[in-house]
């Protein structure tokens, strides 16, 4: 069976969730392509090398450009902070790699628009964005209200999805709480 070789960008919680899902896919389904965790791109390859090798990664690097230049890599799975997505997607496109990118696209509307233009210029490459919240019950309810015109024409909307874990004052500050990195 043909393999689909992934470069995982990032080694945080969401990257580990993606890795687990990719490894489980052949158990749950009978996919036409077998996902392979090929290359790990992390800021600290020295720190994560042994764990990455135990997981089965062939290569560990700090350079997304190096992964993009590798002919054995088919797809970039981008699980880096939001502010890095712009450069990560451009690097993938430059290397001719397909893309699976975590949400949001970038930390700003203008950079997301610019990426859309770049992606449209590469119609031979596959790309997908992980908009998993579209299946969240609250989002589905709002979509229903809109389609049934229960709430009328929306001129402006602000929705917050909050996690109680960030209310703990002992929790270390992460990039998600820095507007420049997260976009929110």
mmCIF file of N, CA and C in Angstrom, residues 1-6 32-36 38 72 74:
data_model
loop_
_atom_site.group_PDB
_atom_site.id
_atom_site.type_symbol
_atom_site.label_atom_id
_atom_site.label_comp_id
_atom_site.label_asym_id
_atom_site.label_seq_id
_atom_site.Cartn_x
_atom_site.Cartn_y
_atom_site.Cartn_z
ATOM 1 N N UNK A 1 0.842 -1.174 0.000
ATOM 2 C CA UNK A 1 0.000 0.000 0.000
ATOM 3 C C UNK A 1 0.892 1.243 0.000
ATOM 4 N N UNK A 2 0.497 2.271 -0.729
ATOM 5 C CA UNK A 2 1.273 3.503 -0.838
ATOM 6 C C UNK A 2 1.249 4.285 0.469
ATOM 7 N N UNK A 3 2.375 4.894 0.780
ATOM 8 C CA UNK A 3 2.506 5.674 2.001
ATOM 9 C C UNK A 3 2.303 7.162 1.722
ATOM 10 N N UNK A 4 1.814 7.878 2.709
ATOM 11 C CA UNK A 4 1.711 9.333 2.693
ATOM 12 C C UNK A 4 2.583 9.808 3.853
ATOM 13 N N UNK A 5 3.720 10.421 3.516
ATOM 14 C CA UNK A 5 4.734 10.736 4.518
ATOM 15 C C UNK A 5 4.567 12.164 5.026
ATOM 16 N N UNK A 6 4.424 12.294 6.358
ATOM 17 C CA UNK A 6 4.139 13.561 7.017
ATOM 18 C C UNK A 6 5.387 14.171 7.648
ATOM 19 N N UNK A 32 -6.797 4.498 1.728
ATOM 20 C CA UNK A 32 -6.094 4.141 0.497
ATOM 21 C C UNK A 32 -4.593 4.427 0.584
ATOM 22 N N UNK A 33 -4.203 5.297 1.512
ATOM 23 C CA UNK A 33 -2.797 5.621 1.751
ATOM 24 C C UNK A 33 -2.502 5.423 3.235
ATOM 25 N N UNK A 34 -1.331 4.934 3.531
ATOM 26 C CA UNK A 34 -0.935 4.727 4.922
ATOM 27 C C UNK A 34 -0.159 5.956 5.405
ATOM 28 N N UNK A 35 -0.655 6.640 6.457
ATOM 29 C CA UNK A 35 0.083 7.789 6.986
ATOM 30 C C UNK A 35 1.334 7.340 7.728
ATOM 31 N N UNK A 36 2.447 8.018 7.432
ATOM 32 C CA UNK A 36 3.735 7.715 8.058
ATOM 33 C C UNK A 36 4.280 8.986 8.694
ATOM 34 N N UNK A 38 7.117 10.862 9.311
ATOM 35 C CA UNK A 38 8.445 10.817 8.714
ATOM 36 C C UNK A 38 9.430 11.782 9.366
ATOM 37 N N UNK A 72 11.183 12.862 0.275
ATOM 38 C CA UNK A 72 10.436 11.789 0.925
ATOM 39 C C UNK A 72 9.209 12.300 1.671
ATOM 40 N N UNK A 74 5.696 14.204 1.919
ATOM 41 C CA UNK A 74 4.571 14.535 1.037
ATOM 42 C C UNK A 74 3.729 15.694 1.542
#
